[in-house]
mmCIF file of C-alpha atoms in Angstrom:
data_model
loop_
_atom_site.group_PDB
_atom_site.id
_atom_site.type_symbol
_atom_site.label_atom_id
_atom_site.label_comp_id
_atom_site.label_asym_id
_atom_site.label_seq_id
_atom_site.Cartn_x
_atom_site.Cartn_y
_atom_site.Cartn_z
ATOM 1 C CA UNK A 3 0.313 -25.467 -14.938
ATOM 2 C CA UNK A 4 3.806 -24.242 -12.902
ATOM 3 C CA UNK A 5 4.200 -25.472 -9.490
ATOM 4 C CA UNK A 6 6.264 -23.395 -7.343
ATOM 5 C CA UNK A 7 7.407 -22.909 -3.762
ATOM 6 C CA UNK A 8 5.224 -20.387 -1.510
ATOM 7 C CA UNK A 9 4.183 -19.302 2.186
ATOM 8 C CA UNK A 10 1.016 -19.982 3.126
ATOM 9 C CA UNK A 11 -1.935 -19.367 6.039
ATOM 10 C CA UNK A 12 -3.429 -22.444 6.772
ATOM 11 C CA UNK A 13 -5.822 -20.943 8.665
ATOM 12 C CA UNK A 14 -6.891 -17.618 10.359
ATOM 13 C CA UNK A 15 -5.241 -19.071 13.613
ATOM 14 C CA UNK A 16 -2.056 -20.998 12.480
ATOM 15 C CA UNK A 17 1.332 -20.013 11.557
ATOM 16 C CA UNK A 18 2.280 -19.485 7.961
ATOM 17 C CA UNK A 19 4.561 -22.343 6.424
ATOM 18 C CA UNK A 20 6.056 -23.450 3.407
ATOM 19 C CA UNK A 21 3.698 -25.070 0.689
ATOM 20 C CA UNK A 22 3.642 -25.057 -3.235
ATOM 21 C CA UNK A 23 0.920 -23.810 -5.375
ATOM 22 C CA UNK A 24 0.027 -24.068 -9.042
ATOM 23 C CA UNK A 25 0.084 -21.007 -11.725
ATOM 24 C CA UNK A 26 -1.673 -21.509 -14.874
ATOM 25 C CA UNK A 27 0.007 -21.526 -18.061
ATOM 26 C CA UNK A 28 1.434 -18.451 -19.545
ATOM 27 C CA UNK A 29 -1.597 -17.267 -22.069
ATOM 28 C CA UNK A 30 -1.270 -15.167 -25.207
ATOM 29 C CA UNK A 31 -1.472 -11.848 -23.241
ATOM 30 C CA UNK A 32 0.121 -13.329 -19.701
ATOM 31 C CA UNK A 33 3.395 -12.549 -18.216
ATOM 32 C CA UNK A 34 5.613 -15.090 -15.928
ATOM 33 C CA UNK A 35 7.346 -13.433 -13.229
ATOM 34 C CA UNK A 36 10.032 -14.319 -11.270
ATOM 35 C CA UNK A 37 9.547 -12.919 -8.160
ATOM 36 C CA UNK A 38 12.785 -11.455 -6.319
ATOM 37 C CA UNK A 39 11.090 -9.705 -3.300
ATOM 38 C CA UNK A 40 7.856 -9.321 -1.727
ATOM 39 C CA UNK A 41 6.627 -6.305 1.013
ATOM 40 C CA UNK A 42 4.813 -7.207 3.852
ATOM 41 C CA UNK A 43 1.437 -5.292 3.973
ATOM 42 C CA UNK A 44 -0.523 -4.853 7.279
ATOM 43 C CA UNK A 45 -3.242 -5.622 4.611
ATOM 44 C CA UNK A 46 -1.906 -9.035 4.588
ATOM 45 C CA UNK A 47 -2.151 -10.023 8.009
ATOM 46 C CA UNK A 48 -5.841 -8.431 8.633
ATOM 47 C CA UNK A 49 -6.668 -11.369 5.507
ATOM 48 C CA UNK A 50 -5.022 -13.980 6.978
ATOM 49 C CA UNK A 51 -6.125 -13.593 10.558
ATOM 50 C CA UNK A 52 -10.050 -12.956 9.059
ATOM 51 C CA UNK A 53 -10.593 -9.209 9.882
ATOM 52 C CA UNK A 54 -11.555 -8.088 7.142
ATOM 53 C CA UNK A 55 -14.071 -11.160 6.412
ATOM 54 C CA UNK A 56 -14.097 -14.798 5.715
ATOM 55 C CA UNK A 57 -11.340 -16.258 3.085
ATOM 56 C CA UNK A 58 -10.431 -19.899 1.316
ATOM 57 C CA UNK A 59 -7.439 -21.160 2.994
ATOM 58 C CA UNK A 60 -4.700 -21.862 2.348
ATOM 59 C CA UNK A 61 -3.863 -18.752 1.270
ATOM 60 C CA UNK A 62 -1.288 -17.375 0.275
ATOM 61 C CA UNK A 63 -0.737 -13.345 0.658
ATOM 62 C CA UNK A 64 1.551 -10.573 -0.594
ATOM 63 C CA UNK A 65 0.692 -7.626 -3.367
ATOM 64 C CA UNK A 66 3.856 -5.556 -3.063
ATOM 65 C CA UNK A 67 5.908 -7.825 -5.396
ATOM 66 C CA UNK A 68 9.132 -7.037 -7.376
ATOM 67 C CA UNK A 69 10.715 -9.249 -10.238
ATOM 68 C CA UNK A 70 11.792 -10.132 -13.540
ATOM 69 C CA UNK A 71 10.032 -11.115 -16.541
ATOM 70 C CA UNK A 72 10.936 -14.576 -17.163
ATOM 71 C CA UNK A 73 8.620 -15.671 -20.022
ATOM 72 C CA UNK A 74 5.558 -13.475 -22.061
ATOM 73 C CA UNK A 75 2.567 -14.659 -23.975
ATOM 74 C CA UNK A 76 2.245 -14.418 -28.068
ATOM 75 C CA UNK A 77 0.282 -11.193 -27.564
ATOM 76 C CA UNK A 78 2.386 -9.688 -25.020
ATOM 77 C CA UNK A 79 3.444 -5.944 -26.493
ATOM 78 C CA UNK A 80 4.383 -3.563 -23.202
ATOM 79 C CA UNK A 81 6.920 -6.064 -21.274
ATOM 80 C CA UNK A 82 10.018 -8.554 -22.501
ATOM 81 C CA UNK A 83 12.018 -11.057 -21.058
ATOM 82 C CA UNK A 84 14.292 -9.673 -18.552
ATOM 83 C CA UNK A 85 12.676 -6.479 -17.913
ATOM 84 C CA UNK A 86 12.350 -5.513 -14.406
ATOM 85 C CA UNK A 87 8.661 -5.209 -13.027
ATOM 86 C CA UNK A 88 6.504 -5.175 -10.875
ATOM 87 C CA UNK A 89 2.895 -6.221 -9.369
ATOM 88 C CA UNK A 90 0.264 -4.232 -6.743
ATOM 89 C CA UNK A 91 -3.085 -4.820 -5.151
ATOM 90 C CA UNK A 92 -4.597 -5.933 -8.269
ATOM 91 C CA UNK A 93 -4.258 -8.171 -11.414
ATOM 92 C CA UNK A 94 -7.755 -7.598 -13.334
ATOM 93 C CA UNK A 95 -10.743 -6.067 -13.529
ATOM 94 C CA UNK A 96 -13.955 -5.942 -15.714
ATOM 95 C CA UNK A 97 -12.450 -3.472 -18.101
ATOM 96 C CA UNK A 98 -15.933 -2.691 -19.437
ATOM 97 C CA UNK A 99 -17.514 -0.269 -16.593
ATOM 98 C CA UNK A 100 -17.357 2.942 -16.454
ATOM 99 C CA UNK A 101 -14.619 3.404 -14.075
ATOM 100 C CA UNK A 102 -12.761 0.783 -15.711
ATOM 101 C CA UNK A 103 -12.928 2.817 -19.066
ATOM 102 C CA UNK A 104 -11.916 6.189 -17.367
ATOM 103 C CA UNK A 105 -8.709 4.426 -16.593
ATOM 104 C CA UNK A 106 -9.852 3.870 -12.768
ATOM 105 C CA UNK A 107 -9.586 -0.052 -12.356
ATOM 106 C CA UNK A 108 -9.159 0.090 -8.992
ATOM 107 C CA UNK A 109 -12.488 1.160 -8.468
ATOM 108 C CA UNK A 110 -14.028 -1.228 -11.020
ATOM 109 C CA UNK A 111 -17.756 -1.395 -9.997
ATOM 110 C CA UNK A 112 -17.855 -5.036 -10.346
ATOM 111 C CA UNK A 113 -14.782 -5.313 -8.381
ATOM 112 C CA UNK A 114 -11.014 -5.364 -9.187
ATOM 113 C CA UNK A 115 -9.220 -8.978 -9.353
ATOM 114 C CA UNK A 116 -6.937 -8.682 -5.917
ATOM 115 C CA UNK A 117 -3.558 -10.401 -5.712
ATOM 116 C CA UNK A 118 -4.609 -12.333 -3.214
ATOM 117 C CA UNK A 119 -7.940 -13.878 -1.636
ATOM 118 C CA UNK A 120 -10.221 -13.010 -4.736
ATOM 119 C CA UNK A 121 -11.660 -15.118 -7.461
ATOM 120 C CA UNK A 122 -10.166 -14.752 -10.180
ATOM 121 C CA UNK A 123 -11.441 -15.200 -14.047
ATOM 122 C CA UNK A 124 -10.988 -18.688 -13.952
ATOM 123 C CA UNK A 125 -12.760 -19.500 -10.940
ATOM 124 C CA UNK A 126 -9.990 -20.225 -9.173
ATOM 125 C CA UNK A 127 -8.792 -18.028 -5.915
ATOM 126 C CA UNK A 128 -5.726 -15.582 -6.299
ATOM 127 C CA UNK A 129 -2.814 -16.358 -4.580
ATOM 128 C CA UNK A 130 -0.261 -13.620 -3.632
ATOM 129 C CA UNK A 131 3.721 -12.438 -3.628
ATOM 130 C CA UNK A 132 5.483 -14.880 -0.806
ATOM 131 C CA UNK A 133 6.104 -17.512 -4.044
ATOM 132 C CA UNK A 134 8.566 -17.872 -6.235
ATOM 133 C CA UNK A 135 6.419 -16.885 -9.570
ATOM 134 C CA UNK A 136 3.193 -15.588 -10.616
ATOM 135 C CA UNK A 137 1.415 -15.006 -13.660
ATOM 136 C CA UNK A 138 -0.211 -11.817 -14.752
ATOM 137 C CA UNK A 139 -2.069 -10.083 -17.579
ATOM 138 C CA UNK A 140 0.522 -7.696 -19.178
ATOM 139 C CA UNK A 141 -2.218 -4.879 -18.444
ATOM 140 C CA UNK A 142 -1.680 -4.973 -14.660
ATOM 141 C CA UNK A 143 2.373 -5.093 -14.288
ATOM 142 C CA UNK A 144 4.137 -2.480 -13.993
ATOM 143 C CA UNK A 145 7.854 -1.354 -15.068
ATOM 144 C CA UNK A 146 10.171 -0.585 -12.495
ATOM 145 C CA UNK A 147 12.603 2.069 -12.998
ATOM 146 C CA UNK A 148 16.578 1.208 -12.885
ATOM 147 C CA UNK A 149 16.888 3.704 -10.190
ATOM 148 C CA UNK A 150 14.742 2.038 -7.666
ATOM 149 C CA UNK A 151 16.230 -1.289 -6.468
ATOM 150 C CA UNK A 152 14.241 -3.939 -7.001
ATOM 151 C CA UNK A 153 13.876 -4.849 -2.733
ATOM 152 C CA UNK A 154 12.722 -1.319 -2.350
ATOM 153 C CA UNK A 155 10.422 -0.762 -5.133
ATOM 154 C CA UNK A 156 8.139 -3.579 -3.632
ATOM 155 C CA UNK A 157 6.674 -1.669 -1.011
ATOM 156 C CA UNK A 158 5.845 0.994 -3.487
ATOM 157 C CA UNK A 159 3.126 -0.846 -5.083
ATOM 158 C CA UNK A 160 0.642 -1.017 -2.091
ATOM 159 C CA UNK A 161 2.499 1.694 0.552
ATOM 160 C CA UNK A 162 3.598 4.023 -2.459
ATOM 161 C CA UNK A 163 0.721 4.318 -4.421
ATOM 162 C CA UNK A 164 -1.634 4.346 -1.093
ATOM 163 C CA UNK A 165 -0.422 7.516 -0.187
ATOM 164 C CA UNK A 166 0.625 8.730 -3.581
ATOM 165 C CA UNK A 167 -3.052 8.615 -4.716
ATOM 166 C CA UNK A 168 -4.582 10.998 -2.625
ATOM 167 C CA UNK A 169 -1.513 13.433 -2.125
ATOM 168 C CA UNK A 170 -1.853 13.906 -5.903
ATOM 169 C CA UNK A 171 -5.574 13.957 -6.124
ATOM 170 C CA UNK A 172 -5.951 16.613 -3.551
ATOM 171 C CA UNK A 173 -3.381 18.376 -5.165
ATOM 172 C CA UNK A 174 -0.659 18.718 -1.947
ATOM 173 C CA UNK A 175 1.983 20.815 -3.140
ATOM 174 C CA UNK A 176 3.553 24.168 -3.003
ATOM 175 C CA UNK A 177 1.471 26.824 -0.392
ATOM 176 C CA UNK A 178 -0.615 23.449 0.649
ATOM 177 C CA UNK A 179 -0.166 22.366 4.351
ATOM 178 C CA UNK A 180 -0.849 18.585 4.309
ATOM 179 C CA UNK A 181 -0.556 16.326 7.736
ATOM 180 C CA UNK A 182 0.014 12.516 8.122
ATOM 181 C CA UNK A 183 -1.621 10.582 10.691
ATOM 182 C CA UNK A 184 0.847 7.743 11.727
ATOM 183 C CA UNK A 185 4.481 7.178 10.846
ATOM 184 C CA UNK A 186 4.491 3.155 10.002
ATOM 185 C CA UNK A 187 4.737 1.972 6.416
ATOM 186 C CA UNK A 188 2.555 3.982 4.778
ATOM 187 C CA UNK A 189 3.090 7.086 6.576
ATOM 188 C CA UNK A 190 6.749 7.538 6.170
ATOM 189 C CA UNK A 191 6.505 7.018 2.917
ATOM 190 C CA UNK A 192 3.600 9.676 2.614
ATOM 191 C CA UNK A 193 5.920 12.245 4.380
ATOM 192 C CA UNK A 194 8.598 11.544 1.526
ATOM 193 C CA UNK A 195 5.732 12.172 -1.061
ATOM 194 C CA UNK A 196 4.621 14.879 0.245
ATOM 195 C CA UNK A 197 7.637 16.855 1.020
ATOM 196 C CA UNK A 198 9.006 15.929 -2.778
ATOM 197 C CA UNK A 199 5.925 17.510 -3.881
ATOM 198 C CA UNK A 200 6.516 20.760 -2.190
ATOM 199 C CA UNK A 201 4.141 20.430 0.808
ATOM 200 C CA UNK A 202 4.205 21.719 4.243
ATOM 201 C CA UNK A 203 4.189 18.364 5.888
ATOM 202 C CA UNK A 204 3.208 17.864 9.611
ATOM 203 C CA UNK A 205 3.539 13.978 11.300
ATOM 204 C CA UNK A 206 0.579 13.755 13.963
ATOM 205 C CA UNK A 207 1.735 10.812 15.679
ATOM 206 C CA UNK A 208 0.891 9.292 19.164
ATOM 207 C CA UNK A 209 3.858 9.882 20.698
ATOM 208 C CA UNK A 210 7.736 11.891 19.573
ATOM 209 C CA UNK A 211 9.547 8.345 19.412
ATOM 210 C CA UNK A 212 9.924 8.412 16.006
ATOM 211 C CA UNK A 213 10.294 12.308 15.714
ATOM 212 C CA UNK A 214 13.808 12.357 14.464
ATOM 213 C CA UNK A 215 12.976 10.269 11.590
ATOM 214 C CA UNK A 216 10.257 11.866 10.441
ATOM 215 C CA UNK A 217 12.152 15.282 10.250
ATOM 216 C CA UNK A 218 14.557 13.202 8.318
ATOM 217 C CA UNK A 219 12.201 11.941 5.403
ATOM 218 C CA UNK A 220 11.006 15.596 5.152
ATOM 219 C CA UNK A 221 8.466 16.515 7.927
ATOM 220 C CA UNK A 222 8.508 20.163 8.443
ATOM 221 C CA UNK A 223 6.888 19.262 12.158
ATOM 222 C CA UNK A 224 6.457 16.630 14.310
ATOM 223 C CA UNK A 225 3.212 16.936 16.912
ATOM 224 C CA UNK A 226 2.439 13.985 19.680
ATOM 225 C CA UNK A 227 -1.516 13.625 19.569
ATOM 226 C CA UNK A 228 -1.292 12.248 23.140
ATOM 227 C CA UNK A 229 -0.870 15.952 24.256
ATOM 228 C CA UNK A 230 -4.131 17.573 24.348
ATOM 229 C CA UNK A 231 -2.443 21.299 23.189
ATOM 230 C CA UNK A 232 -1.580 19.380 19.994
ATOM 231 C CA UNK A 233 -5.214 19.650 18.665
ATOM 232 C CA UNK A 234 -5.950 22.969 19.925
ATOM 233 C CA UNK A 235 -2.550 24.625 18.605
ATOM 234 C CA UNK A 236 -3.120 23.055 15.262
ATOM 235 C CA UNK A 237 -7.089 23.604 14.694
ATOM 236 C CA UNK A 238 -8.138 25.397 11.283
ATOM 237 C CA UNK A 239 -4.722 24.428 10.268
ATOM 238 C CA UNK A 240 -4.523 21.961 7.197
ATOM 239 C CA UNK A 241 -5.412 21.576 3.694
ATOM 240 C CA UNK A 242 -5.057 17.706 3.759
ATOM 241 C CA UNK A 243 -4.659 15.325 6.422
ATOM 242 C CA UNK A 244 -3.800 11.566 5.360
ATOM 243 C CA UNK A 245 -4.852 9.131 7.824
ATOM 244 C CA UNK A 246 -2.719 6.310 7.434
ATOM 245 C CA UNK A 247 -2.988 4.141 10.807
ATOM 246 C CA UNK A 248 -5.587 1.024 10.886
ATOM 247 C CA UNK A 249 -7.094 1.404 14.427
ATOM 248 C CA UNK A 250 -9.572 3.741 15.452
ATOM 249 C CA UNK A 251 -9.237 7.244 15.855
ATOM 250 C CA UNK A 252 -11.458 10.203 16.971
ATOM 251 C CA UNK A 253 -12.477 11.348 13.805
ATOM 252 C CA UNK A 254 -13.906 14.958 14.640
ATOM 253 C CA UNK A 255 -10.571 15.655 16.620
ATOM 254 C CA UNK A 256 -8.746 15.312 13.730
ATOM 255 C CA UNK A 257 -11.257 16.968 11.333
ATOM 256 C CA UNK A 258 -11.413 19.820 13.711
ATOM 257 C CA UNK A 259 -7.547 20.814 12.297
ATOM 258 C CA UNK A 260 -8.834 21.010 8.756
ATOM 259 C CA UNK A 261 -8.748 24.933 7.126
ATOM 260 C CA UNK A 262 -11.763 26.284 5.468
ATOM 261 C CA UNK A 263 -12.533 23.117 2.527
ATOM 262 C CA UNK A 264 -9.902 21.032 4.067
ATOM 263 C CA UNK A 265 -10.219 17.040 3.584
ATOM 264 C CA UNK A 266 -9.463 14.367 6.035
ATOM 265 C CA UNK A 267 -8.927 11.352 3.646
ATOM 266 C CA UNK A 268 -8.807 7.740 5.232
ATOM 267 C CA UNK A 269 -6.105 5.260 3.674
ATOM 268 C CA UNK A 270 -5.921 3.211 7.101
ATOM 269 C CA UNK A 271 -8.496 0.315 7.123
ATOM 270 C CA UNK A 272 -9.874 -0.388 10.094
ATOM 271 C CA UNK A 273 -11.899 -3.161 11.200
ATOM 272 C CA UNK A 274 -14.180 -1.135 12.823
ATOM 273 C CA UNK A 275 -16.785 1.357 11.644
ATOM 274 C CA UNK A 276 -15.431 4.912 12.927
ATOM 275 C CA UNK A 277 -17.906 7.223 14.759
ATOM 276 C CA UNK A 278 -18.301 10.975 13.282
ATOM 277 C CA UNK A 279 -20.618 14.211 13.958
ATOM 278 C CA UNK A 280 -21.625 15.302 10.990
ATOM 279 C CA UNK A 281 -21.831 18.716 12.224
ATOM 280 C CA UNK A 282 -17.752 18.737 12.614
ATOM 281 C CA UNK A 283 -18.178 18.679 8.567
ATOM 282 C CA UNK A 284 -20.401 22.097 8.604
ATOM 283 C CA UNK A 285 -17.367 24.212 10.183
ATOM 284 C CA UNK A 286 -14.945 25.181 7.388
ATOM 285 C CA UNK A 287 -16.992 23.082 5.031
ATOM 286 C CA UNK A 288 -14.816 20.458 5.662
ATOM 287 C CA UNK A 289 -14.967 16.740 3.822
ATOM 288 C CA UNK A 290 -14.024 12.956 5.114
ATOM 289 C CA UNK A 291 -13.101 10.825 2.135
ATOM 290 C CA UNK A 292 -11.487 7.418 1.579
ATOM 291 C CA UNK A 293 -9.142 6.466 -1.104
ATOM 292 C CA UNK A 294 -8.063 2.933 -2.232
ATOM 293 C CA UNK A 295 -4.775 2.347 -3.568
ATOM 294 C CA UNK A 296 -4.788 3.806 -7.335
ATOM 295 C CA UNK A 297 -4.860 2.865 -11.070
ATOM 296 C CA UNK A 298 -2.394 1.347 -12.852
ATOM 297 C CA UNK A 299 -1.492 4.225 -14.864
ATOM 298 C CA UNK A 300 -1.132 6.230 -11.764
ATOM 299 C CA UNK A 301 0.799 3.549 -9.970
ATOM 300 C CA UNK A 302 3.558 3.506 -12.855
ATOM 301 C CA UNK A 303 3.323 7.723 -12.479
ATOM 302 C CA UNK A 304 3.972 7.218 -8.483
ATOM 303 C CA UNK A 305 7.359 4.630 -9.467
ATOM 304 C CA UNK A 306 8.315 6.893 -12.248
ATOM 305 C CA UNK A 307 8.010 10.197 -9.419
ATOM 306 C CA UNK A 308 9.839 8.265 -6.871
ATOM 307 C CA UNK A 309 12.766 7.401 -9.426
ATOM 308 C CA UNK A 310 12.858 11.018 -10.345
ATOM 309 C CA UNK A 311 13.027 12.320 -6.512
ATOM 310 C CA UNK A 312 15.314 9.348 -4.985
ATOM 311 C CA UNK A 313 12.249 8.270 -3.012
ATOM 312 C CA UNK A 314 12.702 4.737 -1.470
ATOM 313 C CA UNK A 315 10.988 3.032 1.873
ATOM 314 C CA UNK A 316 12.623 2.245 4.812
ATOM 315 C CA UNK A 317 13.349 -1.574 4.452
ATOM 316 C CA UNK A 318 14.273 -4.566 6.536
ATOM 317 C CA UNK A 319 14.857 -7.502 4.458
ATOM 318 C CA UNK A 320 13.840 -10.915 6.174
ATOM 319 C CA UNK A 321 13.892 -14.591 5.551
ATOM 320 C CA UNK A 322 11.005 -16.412 4.517
ATOM 321 C CA UNK A 323 10.957 -18.462 7.322
ATOM 322 C CA UNK A 324 10.793 -15.342 9.764
ATOM 323 C CA UNK A 325 7.293 -13.998 8.480
ATOM 324 C CA UNK A 326 5.596 -15.043 11.408
ATOM 325 C CA UNK A 327 7.917 -13.362 13.431
ATOM 326 C CA UNK A 328 8.079 -10.330 11.381
ATOM 327 C CA UNK A 329 3.807 -10.404 11.355
ATOM 328 C CA UNK A 330 4.382 -10.106 15.047
ATOM 329 C CA UNK A 331 6.547 -7.274 15.154
ATOM 330 C CA UNK A 332 4.324 -5.236 12.691
ATOM 331 C CA UNK A 333 1.371 -5.631 15.123
ATOM 332 C CA UNK A 334 3.870 -4.398 18.029
ATOM 333 C CA UNK A 335 4.795 -1.526 15.352
ATOM 334 C CA UNK A 336 8.402 -2.813 15.691
ATOM 335 C CA UNK A 337 9.533 -1.846 12.370
ATOM 336 C CA UNK A 338 10.779 0.745 10.567
ATOM 337 C CA UNK A 339 9.033 1.224 8.641
ATOM 338 C CA UNK A 340 8.327 -1.962 6.375
ATOM 339 C CA UNK A 341 9.658 -6.025 5.714
ATOM 340 C CA UNK A 342 10.250 -7.531 2.570
ATOM 341 C CA UNK A 343 11.087 -11.161 1.930
ATOM 342 C CA UNK A 344 13.625 -12.243 0.393
ATOM 343 C CA UNK A 345 12.436 -14.683 -2.037
ATOM 344 C CA UNK A 346 15.480 -16.356 -2.831
ATOM 345 C CA UNK A 347 15.363 -17.857 0.922
ATOM 346 C CA UNK A 348 11.870 -19.756 -1.064
ATOM 347 C CA UNK A 349 13.273 -20.796 -3.406
#
C-alpha cells in the first residue's frame, strides 16, 4: 500500500482539511499516476455536503485528474511510465452487462465505479483526485494530447465530456441551432465545443453579465432568461438545448423554445425533482432527455477533438489550502470558469 497526501471532507458540515490516504499496490493491469492537477467540480461540493445522499467520511473528492504515469503493472499495454494521462468520473465498471459490452460503461447496468465515494472492486471506498497519487486500472485511464496543457486538461475529464457527449449524440453541427443554458464551468465549454462543431450557438443565462465572455467563446447570441421577451422571441427555435445548471428551471418554458423534434438535455443535476407538464412535449414532438458523462472511448475522442480545435477551459489555479474558499466562490458563481488545484501544494 502507498500512503499519499490528500485533502478530505471529514463530514458534511466541516471544512476540507489535509490528511493521508492509502492507495492499493499496483496490480498487473494497474497504472500509478502522480497527480499534477485536479479540477474542482460542483459535483464535488454536492457529494461532500450530502446533497445527493449519504456518503462515508472522511472522503476525498475530485474526478478531473491530470498527471504523469510513474509505474505500470506487468500486463499494462496502453500506457507507459512518463505518459501524460487523465482520469475522469469513473474508474471501473462490471465489463459484462449489455451497456458495457457496447462500449458504454458510463451507463453500466450494475453501476460504474465512480472515482470517489463509490465501492471499489476490493470493497473499499474510492478516494478522488485531491491527492498526490492514484492507482487506476489501465482501461479507465485517458491519454492527454501534447497540445493540451495538463492544468487545462483536468476540467475536460468531467466538464468537457459532460457537454461533448450530448452535443455529439444529438448531432450538433452545421445547420443546427443549439442553446446552452448557463455559462459556468460546464456551459462555457459547451459553447466552445458546439461552436467548434459548426452549430449556431445561443447562450441562455439569467442575466447579461457574462455576455462578452459568451460571445468571445463562440456564441452567436446571448439572451437573458430574466427577460420575459426572451421566451417569446425564441419560441420554436432550437434543435437542441443543453441545460448545464444544477438549480431548478421552468422546464415547460425552456421546452417551448424547441422546434419540431427538438430535444432539451439535462446535464446539470439539481438535488430536487423538476416538474414538467407532459402536454408541453406534445407540441413540436419535443423530447426531454438526460446525459451522463461519456464512455472512455468517447472521452478520448473529446480530448482529441479539443486538441485539434485548440479548445481549453478557462481556469483559475489554486493551492490545496484554498479549496474551502473555492467551494464558497463556486456556490456564489464567483469563478470564471473552473478552479484547478495545483497538487504540488499537497506534496
